Coordinates of C-alpha atoms in Angstrom, one line a residue:
M1 CA 40.0 6.3 7.0
Q2 CA 42.4 8.4 5.0
N3 CA 45.4 10.3 6.3
V4 CA 47.0 13.2 4.5
N5 CA 49.7 15.8 5.4
L6 CA 48.9 19.3 4.2
K7 CA 51.5 22.1 4.0
V8 CA 49.8 25.2 5.4
Q9 CA 51.3 28.7 5.5
G10 CA 50.6 31.4 8.0
M11 CA 50.4 29.4 11.2
S12 CA 52.6 30.7 14.0
C13 CA 51.0 30.3 17.4
G14 CA 48.7 28.4 19.7
H15 CA 45.7 30.3 18.4
C16 CA 46.5 29.1 14.9
V17 CA 46.7 25.5 16.1
N18 CA 43.3 25.9 17.8
S19 CA 41.7 27.5 14.8
V20 CA 42.9 24.9 12.3
E21 CA 42.2 21.9 14.5
G22 CA 38.8 23.2 15.5
A23 CA 37.7 24.0 12.0
V24 CA 38.7 20.5 10.8
K25 CA 37.0 18.9 13.9
K26 CA 33.7 20.6 13.0
L27 CA 33.7 18.6 9.7
G28 CA 34.1 15.3 11.6
A29 CA 37.8 14.9 10.9
A30 CA 40.8 15.0 13.1
A31 CA 43.8 17.3 12.6
K32 CA 47.2 17.7 14.3
V33 CA 49.1 20.9 13.6
D34 CA 52.9 20.9 13.6
L35 CA 54.0 24.6 13.7
G36 CA 57.7 23.7 13.3
S37 CA 57.2 22.1 9.9
G38 CA 54.1 24.1 8.9
T39 CA 52.1 21.0 8.4
V40 CA 48.7 19.6 9.3
A41 CA 48.1 15.9 9.6
V42 CA 44.5 15.1 8.9
D43 CA 42.6 11.8 9.5
F44 CA 39.2 11.7 7.9
D45 CA 36.5 9.3 6.5
E46 CA 36.4 10.1 2.8
T47 CA 32.8 8.8 2.7
K48 CA 31.7 11.7 5.1
V49 CA 33.9 14.6 4.1
T50 CA 36.1 15.5 1.1
L51 CA 39.7 16.7 1.2
D52 CA 38.6 19.8 -0.7
A53 CA 36.1 20.6 2.1
I54 CA 38.9 20.2 4.7
K55 CA 41.2 22.5 2.7
E56 CA 38.5 25.1 2.4
S57 CA 37.8 25.0 6.1
I58 CA 41.4 25.7 6.9
E59 CA 41.6 28.5 4.3
D60 CA 38.4 30.0 5.8
Q61 CA 40.4 30.4 9.0
G62 CA 42.9 32.7 7.1
Y63 CA 45.6 30.2 6.2
D64 CA 46.9 29.1 2.9
V65 CA 46.9 25.4 2.0
V66 CA 49.8 25.0 -0.5
S67 CA 49.8 21.2 -0.9

């Protein structure tokens, strides 16, 4: 398992949290959004999903992954 913290812009409410966490969960990974810091902590198995795929799934929800 790998853990990364991503800086994500554009999240501001509970809907944002559900959108991001749900999109990541569909890939078989786990995400925890922290609205205060604008970060998403992601735990994933790098043999099953790539970090790029996770970033893309977040961006597909309308948010910008900046790091």
